[in-house]
XYZ file of C-alpha atoms in Angstrom:
427
model
C 34.067 90.179 31.197
C 33.756 91.368 34.817
C 36.680 93.069 36.551
C 39.005 90.599 38.202
C 38.074 87.673 36.060
C 40.771 85.564 34.508
C 40.966 85.669 30.784
C 41.196 82.489 28.712
C 44.869 83.185 28.160
C 45.459 82.957 31.969
C 46.143 86.646 32.611
C 44.348 88.781 35.189
C 42.766 91.979 34.243
C 44.727 95.249 34.850
C 42.342 96.229 37.635
C 43.076 93.079 39.582
C 46.818 93.539 39.281
C 46.626 97.128 40.490
C 44.548 96.080 43.494
C 47.031 93.431 44.532
C 49.975 95.841 44.261
C 48.187 98.403 46.379
C 47.552 95.890 49.165
C 51.228 94.824 49.160
C 52.393 98.418 49.296
C 50.140 99.179 52.261
C 51.513 96.124 54.096
C 55.089 97.292 53.523
C 54.325 100.802 54.790
C 52.583 99.380 57.852
C 55.658 97.171 58.692
C 58.043 100.107 58.429
C 55.857 102.227 60.667
C 55.712 99.463 63.326
C 59.487 99.184 63.424
C 59.859 102.944 63.700
C 57.367 103.047 66.559
C 59.258 100.234 68.362
C 62.496 102.319 68.622
C 61.807 104.637 71.524
C 63.965 107.718 72.051
C 66.460 107.692 74.970
C 65.627 109.421 78.238
C 67.782 110.375 81.232
C 66.931 109.718 84.875
C 68.905 111.946 87.278
C 68.843 111.844 91.073
C 68.570 114.081 93.093
C 65.705 115.553 91.122
C 66.021 118.882 89.372
C 65.424 121.810 91.728
C 65.844 119.766 94.929
C 66.982 121.700 98.012
C 68.297 120.528 101.384
C 69.711 117.317 99.867
C 71.589 115.318 102.499
C 75.343 115.108 101.788
C 75.201 111.339 102.192
C 73.012 111.072 99.088
C 74.737 110.040 95.887
C 74.313 111.587 92.459
C 72.982 108.791 90.236
C 72.458 109.107 86.480
C 70.846 106.397 84.352
C 69.750 106.159 80.720
C 66.504 104.530 79.580
C 66.225 103.250 76.002
C 69.866 104.103 75.441
C 73.355 104.304 76.888
C 75.128 107.022 78.830
C 77.798 108.783 76.819
C 78.898 111.545 79.183
C 78.192 112.728 82.753
C 79.548 115.903 84.326
C 78.742 117.002 87.864
C 80.085 120.450 88.653
C 80.250 122.880 91.574
C 81.862 126.282 91.960
C 84.860 124.471 93.488
C 85.292 122.153 90.513
C 84.092 118.825 89.080
C 82.872 115.885 91.153
C 84.461 112.472 90.737
C 82.311 109.484 89.887
C 82.298 106.044 88.329
C 80.231 103.952 85.923
C 78.711 100.937 87.669
C 78.391 97.504 86.077
C 74.695 98.134 85.301
C 75.580 101.222 83.257
C 74.541 103.852 85.822
C 76.852 106.669 86.955
C 77.439 107.255 90.696
C 79.286 110.037 92.522
C 82.302 108.662 94.387
C 82.349 110.736 97.599
C 79.863 112.409 99.967
C 78.465 115.669 98.647
C 79.709 118.934 100.104
C 77.376 120.813 102.427
C 75.666 124.052 101.391
C 76.670 123.602 97.757
C 74.909 124.010 94.418
C 75.437 121.158 91.952
C 74.840 121.081 88.218
C 74.487 117.713 86.510
C 74.855 117.507 82.724
C 74.378 114.124 81.073
C 74.206 112.805 77.518
C 72.688 109.525 76.318
C 72.432 107.977 72.860
C 69.641 105.692 71.681
C 69.534 102.631 69.449
C 68.668 104.854 66.480
C 71.738 106.996 67.261
C 69.512 109.775 68.504
C 71.320 111.817 71.174
C 69.789 113.601 74.152
C 71.457 115.960 76.651
C 69.858 117.078 79.922
C 71.012 119.443 82.709
C 69.656 119.634 86.242
C 70.582 121.500 89.419
C 70.131 120.840 93.115
C 71.281 122.285 96.454
C 72.676 120.347 99.442
C 71.817 120.900 103.074
C 73.499 123.693 105.018
C 73.886 122.017 108.435
C 73.410 123.853 111.708
C 76.162 121.763 113.361
C 79.542 120.996 111.842
C 82.808 119.438 112.942
C 86.256 120.676 112.021
C 89.521 118.776 112.038
C 93.213 119.534 112.390
C 96.046 117.237 111.356
C 99.585 117.123 112.713
C 102.715 115.027 113.055
C 103.570 116.583 116.418
C 101.008 114.922 118.687
C 98.295 116.263 120.950
C 100.425 117.917 123.644
C 100.605 121.569 122.616
C 103.518 122.335 124.969
C 105.600 119.694 123.193
C 104.321 120.589 119.713
C 105.304 124.232 120.177
C 108.925 123.138 120.692
C 109.091 121.308 117.358
C 109.981 122.883 114.010
C 110.911 119.900 111.886
C 111.461 119.481 108.172
C 111.950 115.707 108.436
C 110.620 113.108 110.833
C 111.817 109.806 112.198
C 110.631 106.399 111.032
C 108.284 105.970 114.009
C 106.282 109.195 113.601
C 102.472 108.847 113.811
C 99.943 111.150 112.137
C 97.274 112.588 114.424
C 93.863 113.979 113.442
C 91.914 115.917 116.089
C 88.218 116.860 115.837
C 86.291 119.791 117.271
C 83.324 117.551 118.235
C 83.015 113.937 119.369
C 82.786 111.520 116.442
C 80.372 108.596 116.677
C 80.362 107.556 113.013
C 84.052 106.708 113.164
C 84.050 104.303 110.232
C 82.762 107.004 107.852
C 85.528 109.328 109.008
C 88.191 106.650 108.485
C 86.930 106.025 104.967
C 87.275 109.732 104.189
C 91.006 109.664 105.001
C 93.389 109.029 102.134
C 97.167 108.474 102.160
C 99.729 108.650 99.377
C 103.214 107.362 100.079
C 106.259 107.265 97.813
C 106.967 103.707 98.998
C 104.438 100.952 99.767
C 103.213 101.179 103.372
C 100.737 99.162 105.438
C 99.200 100.747 108.522
C 95.934 101.452 110.314
C 93.937 104.164 112.037
C 93.477 103.943 115.799
C 90.881 105.892 117.799
C 92.548 107.200 120.941
C 89.213 108.718 121.991
C 86.077 110.154 120.358
C 87.952 113.253 119.192
C 91.334 111.808 118.183
C 92.348 109.266 115.537
C 95.976 108.327 114.848
C 97.646 106.621 111.910
C 100.652 104.381 112.502
C 102.326 101.971 110.073
C 102.464 98.257 110.878
C 106.264 98.551 110.883
C 108.394 101.671 111.013
C 108.096 103.886 107.946
C 110.631 103.047 105.237
C 113.358 105.655 105.443
C 113.184 108.491 102.899
C 109.444 108.070 102.351
C 107.278 111.062 101.479
C 103.782 110.961 102.969
C 100.640 112.908 102.082
C 97.434 112.626 104.104
C 94.098 114.135 103.048
C 90.849 114.113 104.959
C 87.877 114.663 102.633
C 85.452 115.469 105.454
C 83.144 117.955 103.740
C 79.744 116.279 103.778
C 80.765 113.366 106.011
C 78.262 112.844 108.841
C 80.569 112.376 111.841
C 77.674 112.158 114.328
C 73.891 112.409 113.913
C 73.225 115.790 112.287
C 76.895 116.842 112.535
C 78.724 117.183 109.226
C 82.277 117.914 108.218
C 82.721 121.386 106.757
C 86.304 121.389 105.497
C 89.017 118.984 104.440
C 92.527 118.642 105.875
C 95.936 118.108 104.313
C 99.396 117.198 105.609
C 102.631 116.426 103.795
C 105.746 115.188 105.562
C 109.067 113.563 104.792
C 110.641 110.639 106.604
C 114.398 110.980 106.979
C 117.112 108.375 107.458
C 116.353 105.663 109.989
C 117.751 106.367 113.478
C 116.852 103.845 116.192
C 118.098 103.483 119.751
C 117.827 100.441 122.016
C 119.045 101.284 125.524
C 119.447 98.585 128.178
C 119.093 99.540 131.824
C 120.556 96.134 132.661
C 123.720 96.115 130.556
C 124.236 99.920 130.715
C 124.851 100.106 126.980
C 122.890 101.695 124.145
C 122.854 100.361 120.594
C 122.444 103.030 117.935
C 121.233 101.978 114.480
C 121.581 104.503 111.663
C 120.377 103.954 108.093
C 119.482 100.351 109.014
C 122.975 99.469 110.235
C 124.545 99.251 113.672
C 126.203 102.626 114.098
C 127.544 102.299 117.634
C 127.329 100.629 121.031
C 127.746 103.337 123.624
C 128.109 103.119 127.416
C 125.231 104.808 129.251
C 123.737 105.316 132.672
C 119.945 105.182 133.110
C 117.737 105.986 136.112
C 118.927 105.029 139.543
C 116.703 102.859 141.789
C 113.535 104.807 142.536
C 114.051 106.998 139.458
C 114.156 104.094 137.002
C 113.919 104.908 133.299
C 110.747 103.019 132.305
C 110.699 100.283 129.679
C 108.983 100.878 126.362
C 109.401 102.064 122.802
C 109.138 105.845 122.803
C 109.694 108.443 120.093
C 111.902 111.480 120.303
C 109.993 114.775 120.414
C 112.025 118.004 120.689
C 115.687 118.764 121.347
C 117.622 121.662 122.851
C 121.264 122.572 123.262
C 121.310 123.328 126.103
C 118.176 122.218 127.944
C 117.483 123.559 131.422
C 116.797 120.678 133.818
C 115.467 121.284 137.302
C 114.934 118.682 140.004
C 115.701 117.824 143.621
C 119.081 119.369 144.308
C 119.927 120.439 140.756
C 119.269 123.227 138.264
C 121.458 122.736 135.198
C 121.819 123.753 131.590
C 122.488 120.377 129.978
C 124.108 120.200 126.521
C 122.940 118.046 123.617
C 119.539 117.026 125.051
C 116.918 115.026 123.075
C 113.552 114.432 124.786
C 111.544 111.191 124.535
C 108.884 111.387 127.308
C 106.462 114.036 128.532
C 107.834 113.609 132.037
C 111.225 114.883 130.895
C 113.406 111.893 130.090
C 116.188 112.840 127.677
C 119.170 111.298 125.970
C 121.802 113.870 126.863
C 125.376 114.779 127.581
C 126.212 113.820 131.164
C 129.849 114.787 131.492
C 129.562 114.355 135.265
C 128.725 110.625 135.069
C 131.133 109.454 132.362
C 133.104 107.448 134.942
C 130.154 105.126 135.702
C 128.571 104.992 132.254
C 128.595 101.378 131.156
C 128.550 100.038 134.719
C 125.890 101.703 136.936
C 122.582 103.566 136.825
C 122.866 106.935 138.568
C 120.621 109.362 136.632
C 117.293 110.898 137.655
C 115.588 108.988 134.834
C 117.381 110.250 131.734
C 119.778 108.296 129.542
C 123.238 109.695 130.264
C 125.992 109.366 127.711
C 129.324 110.993 126.993
C 129.631 114.500 125.537
C 130.918 113.196 122.196
C 128.214 110.553 121.851
C 125.476 112.959 122.973
C 126.548 115.521 120.381
C 126.648 112.905 117.614
C 123.158 111.644 118.446
C 121.739 115.161 118.857
C 122.888 116.203 115.400
C 121.222 113.169 113.779
C 118.000 113.129 115.823
C 114.592 114.135 114.441
C 111.101 114.045 116.007
C 109.775 110.502 115.743
C 113.033 108.532 116.085
C 112.328 105.336 118.069
C 113.958 104.970 121.495
C 113.423 101.590 123.170
C 114.329 101.141 126.835
C 114.730 97.543 128.050
C 115.697 95.775 131.241
C 114.173 98.271 133.668
C 112.238 97.313 136.804
C 109.750 100.064 135.839
C 107.037 99.529 133.228
C 106.267 102.164 130.652
C 103.222 104.387 131.123
C 101.024 104.742 128.011
C 100.611 108.399 127.113
C 103.862 109.508 128.733
C 105.204 110.724 125.412
C 104.493 109.398 121.944
C 103.830 105.840 123.027
C 101.909 104.541 120.005
C 104.509 101.797 119.581
C 103.698 100.326 122.983
C 100.871 98.530 121.141
C 101.449 95.486 118.957
C 100.014 95.438 115.437
C 96.974 93.300 116.437
C 96.287 95.649 119.353
C 96.577 98.663 117.069
C 94.156 97.155 114.549
C 91.551 96.719 117.263
C 91.437 100.500 117.597
C 90.132 100.914 114.045
C 86.410 101.495 113.593
C 86.447 99.651 110.269
C 88.667 96.811 111.516
C 90.593 97.117 108.273
C 94.186 97.931 107.447
C 95.334 100.709 105.124
C 97.462 99.856 102.094
C 99.117 102.995 100.732
C 101.371 103.787 97.818
C 102.091 106.458 95.206
C 98.556 106.364 93.758
C 96.662 106.498 97.054
C 95.339 104.131 99.692
C 92.603 101.575 100.208
C 91.128 99.714 103.146
C 91.852 95.983 103.059
C 91.221 92.978 105.240
C 94.184 92.358 107.585
C 93.924 88.656 106.716
C 94.769 89.466 103.096
C 98.090 91.105 103.968
C 101.379 89.308 103.422
C 103.503 88.664 106.494
C 105.626 91.601 107.593
C 109.263 91.543 106.526
C 111.965 92.537 108.965
C 112.148 92.156 112.723
C 113.132 94.118 115.811
C 114.867 96.428 116.241
C 115.373 97.889 112.785
C 111.819 97.557 111.488
C 109.595 97.332 114.543
C 109.774 97.010 118.324
C 109.134 93.754 120.086
C 105.542 93.159 121.252
C 105.058 93.932 124.923
C 107.994 96.354 124.886
C 106.503 98.510 127.647
C 106.430 95.724 130.235
C 109.098 95.788 132.919
C 112.237 93.693 132.479
C 111.588 92.797 128.830
């Protein structure tokens, strides 16, 4: 009988059986090998590439995994780790502009479908720019003569925050996005560009009393103008004290004083005489002195209990010489005269940034004559933002939002905000 033939009893020969088993075994081995070859090991793709130099700060660190999933990404500098986030497509992105002149090390781990793990490290160096801008931040405005008079621990509910730059800024939106606020109470506000070197933050309404405020400018790596990069960040912390608001009428000759959101007093006053009219507008108190030397046509006096609210030298002060006409006539050289007792009371409560609104004057307010940020209505203030967006701030930080998404403001003049058009005459 030849090999492979079937016997009469229906059985194959042993050789045939062995051959069939061998073929089946080879098929099984081949299948297993195909599946093993189909599972490719994970790889990591990291940008900027390893060894890169002169990387622009505007570039982002991006880490992606191929044939696997990211498990860990660390981006480190000598100053500390770099924040980032995992995008919806599974790639990791750095959250902020890169610092200039800095060495970065990226370490990433990915895991494949076969649970094989891979870890890769790369390094790169960012550009060291030839031109940089620096910034300073303050709550005491841009007038250095006024700022030098102020040594405050607390500020009034109208205080703005001012950031000044060493070079003109053309990429204003990028600079705004690099500014971050944290406030102990919810606050809505906006940044306003006074000029190419000055941006100011003001809330939509007065700050809530007893709010703590922290402002950080993360400018390192921000391109403020073509080829001009930020080199350092800025930081400011301040406290808002109890609300103190004055509304003084040149027409009625009385001044309403609101303290801690309640009417505290209605005091007789005398404002500027004809020709020296105290101008309308919502100002903010700056510095105070007791006494303050005042010099003008025909007088040179040391005046007690004096609180300034314009750059041109308008004060709320003790005018013991005009008590007889306070409440009935305007006889001052532009200041708001009040009695010694009332002047002392106000002086002891006053802080830089307390709102002072003058109404009923034949003279209009002059923007820039003092801290006049509140001359502008909220829509006008928003138009000064390069992003056109409002800032929503709270204890965890701030974000830029569409003004249309904001709820209506709560609270009206005079406790929470001035009236629009407050700087116009006879309002």
